[in-house]
XYZ file of C-alpha atoms in Angstrom:
437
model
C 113.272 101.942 68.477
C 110.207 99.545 67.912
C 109.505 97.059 70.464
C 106.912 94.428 68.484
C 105.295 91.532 70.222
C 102.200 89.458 70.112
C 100.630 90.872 73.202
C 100.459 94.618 74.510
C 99.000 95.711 77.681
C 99.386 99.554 77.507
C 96.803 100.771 80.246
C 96.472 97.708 82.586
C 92.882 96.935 83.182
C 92.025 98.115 79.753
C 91.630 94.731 76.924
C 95.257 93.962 76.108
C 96.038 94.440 72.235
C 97.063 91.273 69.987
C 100.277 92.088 67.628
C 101.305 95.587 68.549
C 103.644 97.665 70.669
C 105.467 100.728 71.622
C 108.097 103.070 69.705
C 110.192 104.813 72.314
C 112.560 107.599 71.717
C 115.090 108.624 74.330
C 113.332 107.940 77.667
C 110.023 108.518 76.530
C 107.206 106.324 74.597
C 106.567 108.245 71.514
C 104.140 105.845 70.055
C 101.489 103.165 70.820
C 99.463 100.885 68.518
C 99.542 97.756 66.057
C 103.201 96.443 64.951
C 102.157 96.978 61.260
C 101.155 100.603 61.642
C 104.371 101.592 63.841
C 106.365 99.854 61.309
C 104.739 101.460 58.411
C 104.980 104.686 60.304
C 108.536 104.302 61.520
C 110.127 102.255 58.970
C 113.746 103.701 59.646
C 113.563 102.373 63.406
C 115.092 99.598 64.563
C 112.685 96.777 65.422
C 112.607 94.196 68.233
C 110.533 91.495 67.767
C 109.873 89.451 70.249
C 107.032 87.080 69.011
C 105.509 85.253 72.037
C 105.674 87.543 74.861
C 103.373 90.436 76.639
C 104.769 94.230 76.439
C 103.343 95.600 79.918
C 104.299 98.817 82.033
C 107.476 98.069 84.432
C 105.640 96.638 88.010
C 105.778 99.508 91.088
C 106.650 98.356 94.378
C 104.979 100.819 96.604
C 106.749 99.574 99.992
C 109.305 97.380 100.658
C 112.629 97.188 103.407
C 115.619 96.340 100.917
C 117.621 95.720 104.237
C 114.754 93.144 104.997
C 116.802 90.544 102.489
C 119.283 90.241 105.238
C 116.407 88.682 108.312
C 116.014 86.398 105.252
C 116.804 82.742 107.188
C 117.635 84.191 110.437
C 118.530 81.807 113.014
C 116.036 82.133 115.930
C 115.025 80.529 119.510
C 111.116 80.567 118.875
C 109.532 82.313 116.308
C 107.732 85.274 117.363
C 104.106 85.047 118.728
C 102.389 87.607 117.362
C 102.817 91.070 115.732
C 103.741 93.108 119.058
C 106.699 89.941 120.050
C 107.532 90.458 116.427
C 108.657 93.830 116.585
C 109.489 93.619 120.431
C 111.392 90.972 120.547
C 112.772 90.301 116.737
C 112.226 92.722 114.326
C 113.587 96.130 116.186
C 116.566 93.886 118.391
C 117.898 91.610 116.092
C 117.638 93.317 112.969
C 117.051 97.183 112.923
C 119.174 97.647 115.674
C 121.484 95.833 114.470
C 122.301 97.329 111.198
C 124.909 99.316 110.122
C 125.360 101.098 106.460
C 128.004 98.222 104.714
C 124.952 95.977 105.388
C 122.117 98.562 104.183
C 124.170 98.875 100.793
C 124.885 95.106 100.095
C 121.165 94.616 100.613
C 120.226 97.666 99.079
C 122.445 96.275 95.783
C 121.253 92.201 95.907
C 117.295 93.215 96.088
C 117.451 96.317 93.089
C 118.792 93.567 90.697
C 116.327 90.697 92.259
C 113.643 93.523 91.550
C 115.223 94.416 88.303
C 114.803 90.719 87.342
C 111.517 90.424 87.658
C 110.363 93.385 86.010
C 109.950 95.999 89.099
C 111.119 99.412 87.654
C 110.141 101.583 90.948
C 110.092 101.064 93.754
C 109.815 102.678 97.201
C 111.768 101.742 100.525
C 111.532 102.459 103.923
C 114.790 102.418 105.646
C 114.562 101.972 109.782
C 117.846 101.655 111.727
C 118.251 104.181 114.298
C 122.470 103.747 114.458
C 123.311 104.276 110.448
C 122.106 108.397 111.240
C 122.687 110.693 109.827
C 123.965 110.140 105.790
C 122.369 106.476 105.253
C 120.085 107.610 102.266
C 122.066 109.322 100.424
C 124.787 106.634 100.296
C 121.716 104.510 99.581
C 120.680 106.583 96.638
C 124.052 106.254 95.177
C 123.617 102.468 94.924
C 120.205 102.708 93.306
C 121.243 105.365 90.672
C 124.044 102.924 89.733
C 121.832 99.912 89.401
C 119.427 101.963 87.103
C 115.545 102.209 89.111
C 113.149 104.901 89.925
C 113.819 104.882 93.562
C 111.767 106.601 96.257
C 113.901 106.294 99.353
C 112.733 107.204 102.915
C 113.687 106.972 106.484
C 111.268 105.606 109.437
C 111.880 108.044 112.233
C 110.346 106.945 114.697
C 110.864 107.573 118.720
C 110.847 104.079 119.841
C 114.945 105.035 120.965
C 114.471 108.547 121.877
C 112.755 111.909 121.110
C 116.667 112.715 119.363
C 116.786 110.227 117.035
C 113.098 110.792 116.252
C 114.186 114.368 114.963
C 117.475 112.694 112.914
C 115.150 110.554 111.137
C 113.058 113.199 109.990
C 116.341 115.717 109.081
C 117.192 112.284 106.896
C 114.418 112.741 104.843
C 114.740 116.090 104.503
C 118.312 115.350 103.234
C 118.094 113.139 100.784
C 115.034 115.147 99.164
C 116.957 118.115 99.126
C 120.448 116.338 97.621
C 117.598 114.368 94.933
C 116.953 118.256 93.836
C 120.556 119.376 93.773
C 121.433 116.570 91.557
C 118.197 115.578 90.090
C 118.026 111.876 88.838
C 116.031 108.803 89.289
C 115.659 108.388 92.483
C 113.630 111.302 94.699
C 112.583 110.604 98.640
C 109.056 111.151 100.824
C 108.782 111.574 104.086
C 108.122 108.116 106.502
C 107.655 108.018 110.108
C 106.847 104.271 111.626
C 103.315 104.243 113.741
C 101.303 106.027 116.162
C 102.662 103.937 119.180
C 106.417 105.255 117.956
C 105.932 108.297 117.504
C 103.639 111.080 119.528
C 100.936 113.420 118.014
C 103.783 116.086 118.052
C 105.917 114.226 115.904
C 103.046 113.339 113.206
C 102.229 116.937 112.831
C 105.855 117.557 112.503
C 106.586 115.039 110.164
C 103.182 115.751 108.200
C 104.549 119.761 108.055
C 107.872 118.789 106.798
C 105.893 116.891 104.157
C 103.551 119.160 103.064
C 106.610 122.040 102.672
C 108.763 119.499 100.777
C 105.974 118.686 98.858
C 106.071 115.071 99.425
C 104.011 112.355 100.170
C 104.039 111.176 104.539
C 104.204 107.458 104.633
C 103.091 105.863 107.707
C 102.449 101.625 108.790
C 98.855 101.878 109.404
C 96.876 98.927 111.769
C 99.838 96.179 110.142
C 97.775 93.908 113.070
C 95.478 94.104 115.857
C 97.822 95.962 118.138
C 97.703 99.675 116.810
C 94.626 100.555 116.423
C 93.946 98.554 120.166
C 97.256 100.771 121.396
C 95.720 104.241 119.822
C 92.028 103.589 121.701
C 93.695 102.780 125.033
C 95.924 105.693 125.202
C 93.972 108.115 122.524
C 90.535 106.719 123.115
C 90.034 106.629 119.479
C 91.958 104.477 116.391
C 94.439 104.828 114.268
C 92.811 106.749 111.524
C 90.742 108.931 113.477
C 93.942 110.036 115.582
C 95.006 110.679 111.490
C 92.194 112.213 110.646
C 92.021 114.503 114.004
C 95.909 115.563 113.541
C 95.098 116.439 110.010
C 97.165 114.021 108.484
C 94.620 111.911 106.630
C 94.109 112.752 103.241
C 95.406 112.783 99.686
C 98.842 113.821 100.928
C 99.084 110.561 103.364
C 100.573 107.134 101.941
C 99.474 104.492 104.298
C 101.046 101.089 103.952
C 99.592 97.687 105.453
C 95.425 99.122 106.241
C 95.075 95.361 107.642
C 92.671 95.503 110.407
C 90.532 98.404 109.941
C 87.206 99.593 111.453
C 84.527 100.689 109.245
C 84.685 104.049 110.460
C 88.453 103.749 109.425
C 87.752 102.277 106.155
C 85.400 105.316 105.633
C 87.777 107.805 107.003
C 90.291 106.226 104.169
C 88.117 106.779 101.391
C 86.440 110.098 102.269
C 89.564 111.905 102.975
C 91.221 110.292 99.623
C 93.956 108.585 101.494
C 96.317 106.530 99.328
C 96.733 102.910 100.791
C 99.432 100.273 99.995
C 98.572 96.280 100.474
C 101.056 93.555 101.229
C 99.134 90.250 101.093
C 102.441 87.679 101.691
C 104.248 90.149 104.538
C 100.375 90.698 106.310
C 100.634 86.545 106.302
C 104.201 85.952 107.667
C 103.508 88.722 110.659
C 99.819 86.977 111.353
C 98.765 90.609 110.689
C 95.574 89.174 108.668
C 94.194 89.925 105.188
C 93.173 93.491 104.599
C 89.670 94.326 102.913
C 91.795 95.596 99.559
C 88.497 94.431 97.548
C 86.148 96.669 99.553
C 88.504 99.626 99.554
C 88.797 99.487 96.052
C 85.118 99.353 95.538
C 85.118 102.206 97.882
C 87.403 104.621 95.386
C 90.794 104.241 97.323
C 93.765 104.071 95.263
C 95.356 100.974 96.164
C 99.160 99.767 95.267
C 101.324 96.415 96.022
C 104.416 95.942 97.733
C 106.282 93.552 98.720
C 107.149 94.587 102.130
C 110.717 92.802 101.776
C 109.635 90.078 101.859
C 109.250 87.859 99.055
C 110.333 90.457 96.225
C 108.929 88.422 93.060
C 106.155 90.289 92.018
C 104.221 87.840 90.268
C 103.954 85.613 93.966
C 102.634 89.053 95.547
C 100.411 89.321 92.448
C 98.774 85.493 92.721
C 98.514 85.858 96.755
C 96.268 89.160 95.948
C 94.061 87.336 93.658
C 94.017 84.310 95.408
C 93.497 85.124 99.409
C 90.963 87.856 99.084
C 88.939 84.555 97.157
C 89.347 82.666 100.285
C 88.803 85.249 102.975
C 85.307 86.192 101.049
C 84.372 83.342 99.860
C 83.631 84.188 96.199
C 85.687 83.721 93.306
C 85.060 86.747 91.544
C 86.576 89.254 93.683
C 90.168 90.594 92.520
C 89.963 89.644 89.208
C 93.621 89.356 87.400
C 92.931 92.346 85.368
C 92.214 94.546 88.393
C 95.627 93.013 90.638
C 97.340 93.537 87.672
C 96.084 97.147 87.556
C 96.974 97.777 91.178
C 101.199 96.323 90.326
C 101.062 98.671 87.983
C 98.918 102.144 87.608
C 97.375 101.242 91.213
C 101.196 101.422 92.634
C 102.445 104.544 90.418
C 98.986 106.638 91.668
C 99.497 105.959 94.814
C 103.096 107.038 95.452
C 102.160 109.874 93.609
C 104.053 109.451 90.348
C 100.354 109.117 87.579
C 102.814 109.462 84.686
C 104.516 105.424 85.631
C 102.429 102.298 85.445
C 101.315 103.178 81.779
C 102.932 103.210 78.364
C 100.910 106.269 76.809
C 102.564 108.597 74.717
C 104.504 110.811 76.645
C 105.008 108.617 79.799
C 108.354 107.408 80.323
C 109.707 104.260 78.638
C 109.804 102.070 81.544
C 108.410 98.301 80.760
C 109.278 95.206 80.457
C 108.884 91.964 78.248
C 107.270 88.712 79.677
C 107.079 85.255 78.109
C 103.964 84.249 76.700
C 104.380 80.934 75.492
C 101.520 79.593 78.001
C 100.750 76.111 78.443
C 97.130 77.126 77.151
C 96.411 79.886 73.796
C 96.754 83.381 75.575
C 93.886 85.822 74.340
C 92.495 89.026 75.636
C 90.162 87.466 78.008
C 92.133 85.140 79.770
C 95.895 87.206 79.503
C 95.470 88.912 82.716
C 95.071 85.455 84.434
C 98.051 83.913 82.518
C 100.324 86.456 83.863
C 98.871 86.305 87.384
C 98.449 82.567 87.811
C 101.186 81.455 85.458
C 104.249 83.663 85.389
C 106.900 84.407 87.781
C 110.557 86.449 87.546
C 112.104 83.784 85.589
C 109.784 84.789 82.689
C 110.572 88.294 82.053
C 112.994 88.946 79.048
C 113.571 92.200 79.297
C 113.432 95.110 81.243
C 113.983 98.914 80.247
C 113.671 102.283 83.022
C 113.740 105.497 81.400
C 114.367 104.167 77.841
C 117.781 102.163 79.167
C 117.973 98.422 78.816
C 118.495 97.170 82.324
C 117.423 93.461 81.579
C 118.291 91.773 78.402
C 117.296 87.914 77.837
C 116.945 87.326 81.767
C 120.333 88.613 82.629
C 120.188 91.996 84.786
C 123.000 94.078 82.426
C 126.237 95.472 84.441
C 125.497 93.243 88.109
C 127.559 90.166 89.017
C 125.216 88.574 90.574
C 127.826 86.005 91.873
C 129.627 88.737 93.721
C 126.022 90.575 95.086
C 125.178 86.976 96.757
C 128.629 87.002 98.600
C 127.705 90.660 99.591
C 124.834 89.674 100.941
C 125.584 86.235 102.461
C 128.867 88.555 104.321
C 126.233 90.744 105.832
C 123.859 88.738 106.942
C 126.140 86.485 108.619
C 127.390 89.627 110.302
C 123.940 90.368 111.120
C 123.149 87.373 112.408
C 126.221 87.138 114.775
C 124.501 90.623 116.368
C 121.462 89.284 116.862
């Protein structure tokens, strides 16, 4: 199959390439280049030509909470007051606490579509509820395999309930990566814990050991706000990534999500030990976390990818927010350039959760992309298309969407998903949720 358009961003960052495209075969791209010389090539395939639109690698969400959807409009007293009354007195009572697996799987169901929609084709999640144990992921994964994404599921042990359930959340992990193996698919697993002041130097270096023999990736929040890496001097007398970096945890094995308030010996530690880092510019706002120095650890050499945290899942908002705050917060215009936040939804996100092959459509890398409108108020060229799709584009312009050579989004309709009767899912348990909390 040829897939022909006016625009085709192949290796984001590199100059986009006016009327070409990609042949895939099976799940795979077998070819890259101009539409005329894949058609004269290929001339038995069958074409799509899509005229007006950009052919770009499917976006990776490096972290989000699917079950997040469900705090969505929560009914509260007072809003929180910080990050530590966030967690203390919202996040881990009234939602986490309160979950049980009917409401992880609606969510889980409602948010793959939402991210389907708007042209997310991985994705990783970090699951935290301490009362679905043990069996939540794997139920989990059978949702995502059905709705058709590269899922990289994970569990949050953590100790904030008891040493106990600390060890269930790690056997979870250990689970679902070992059923992913047995039955090998799209969806695979990593190992999470939540933060230093959940879970005790013991439990790092367990978790980090459990990682290192599965041959995963260890996901850890890092410094979301002021709190940790305040917490980790008072009762370590150092911060959170030297307490990392002393346990043997920081390095090229350790995924670590959030990096908001970081010292400079931190932001060195993260760089010299090759430690892959994850930035959520909307979540860091709604948590009064602050804006993390994503331009200077870039410039630095760390591999940086976007998430969405949960909260708002349209990439293209998460996309603008990078470009735009990091403007703001250094007062020059020509940091994060749309060509380099596009590079980070993209290759930035697939390097750092460890999967080099996604983000791209070279030959040889699977067939996951999708097709985005390009019929901009202004003449698109290669100069300015990086800031079109940045500044200018949102879900409701992607066309399509195809994972591992399926179609999974054809004309802005996610294929196979009422999305009628995932709402009513959804709405059912939240309100269930909500009576909890």
């Amino acid at each position: 199959m040829l897939l022909l358009a006016d625009w085709l961003i192949a290796e984001p960052g590199a100059p986009p390439v006016r009327d070409a495209g990609v042949r895939v075969v099976g799940d795979r791209v077998e070819a890259v280049g101009a539409s005329a010389d894949l058609v004269g090539r290929f001339p038995g395939d069958e074409q799509v030509r899509y005229g007006p639109a950009v052919i770009m690698p499917g976006f990776v969400n490096a972290h989000v909470h699917l079950y997040g959807v469900l705090a969505h409009g929560i009914p509260l007293d007072r809003a929180p007051s910080g990050f530590w009354p966030f967690l203390e007195e919202f996040w881990w009572p009234k939602v986490e606490d309160a979950l049980d697996l009917p409401m992880i799987l609606a969510a889980t169901d409602w948010v793959c579509a939402e991210m389907l929609r708007g042209g997310i084709t991985t994705f990783v999640d970090v699951l935290e509820a301490p009362n679905v144990l043990p069996g939540a992921l794997v139920a989990q994964r059978e949702v995502v395999e059905r709705r058709g994404l590269r899922g990289i599921l994970s569990f949050e042990a953590t100790e904030r309930v008891d040493a106990a359930n600390g060890r269930l959340g790690l056997d979870e992990n250990a689970a679902l990566i070992g059923d992913c193996r047995a039955r090998p698919g799209l969806v695979d697993g990593l190992v999470s814990i939540h933060t230093t002041f959940t879970c005790p130097p013991e439990m790092i270096r367990e978790a980090a050991e459990l990682a290192g023999d599965l041959g995963v990736l260890l996901h850890a929040h890092v410094n979301e706000g002021v709190h940790e890496g305040e917490w980790c001097e008072a009762n370590h007398g150092m911060r959170t990534l030297e307490l990392y970096d002393r346990l043997g945890v920081a390095g090229p094995g350790f995924l670590a999500s959030q990096c908001v308030q970081l010292s400079d010996a931190e932001r060195r530690i993260i760089a010299d030990r090759g430690v892959r880092a994850v930035h959520m510019p909307l979540s860091n706002c709604e948590v009064g976390g602050g804006i993390a120095p994503v331009p200077e650890l870039i410039d630095a050499g760390v591999t940086v990818g976007l998430g969405t945290d949960g909260y708002v899942n349209d990439f293209f908002e998460v996309m603008r927010a990078a470009c735009l705050l990091h403007k703001a917060r250094l007062l020059d215009p020509t940091v994060m350039p749309a060509d380099r936040v596009v590079r980070m939804a993209t290759v930035g996100g697939a390097d750092a959760v460890g999967r080099p092959e996604l983000g791209r459509l070279d030959v040889g890398c699977p067939a996951d992309l999708q097709v985005v409108d390009a019929e901009f108020p202004t003449p698109a060229s290669a100069h300015n298309l990086a800031d079109q799709l940045v500044l200018y584009r949102n879900h409701t312009h992607v066309r399509d969407v195809m994972v591992a050579g399926q179609w999974r989004v054809r004309g802005g309709e996610v294929l196979d998903a009422d999305l009628g009767a995932l709402r009513a899912a959804v709405h059912r348990e939240a309100r269930r949720l909500w009576e909890r909390a």
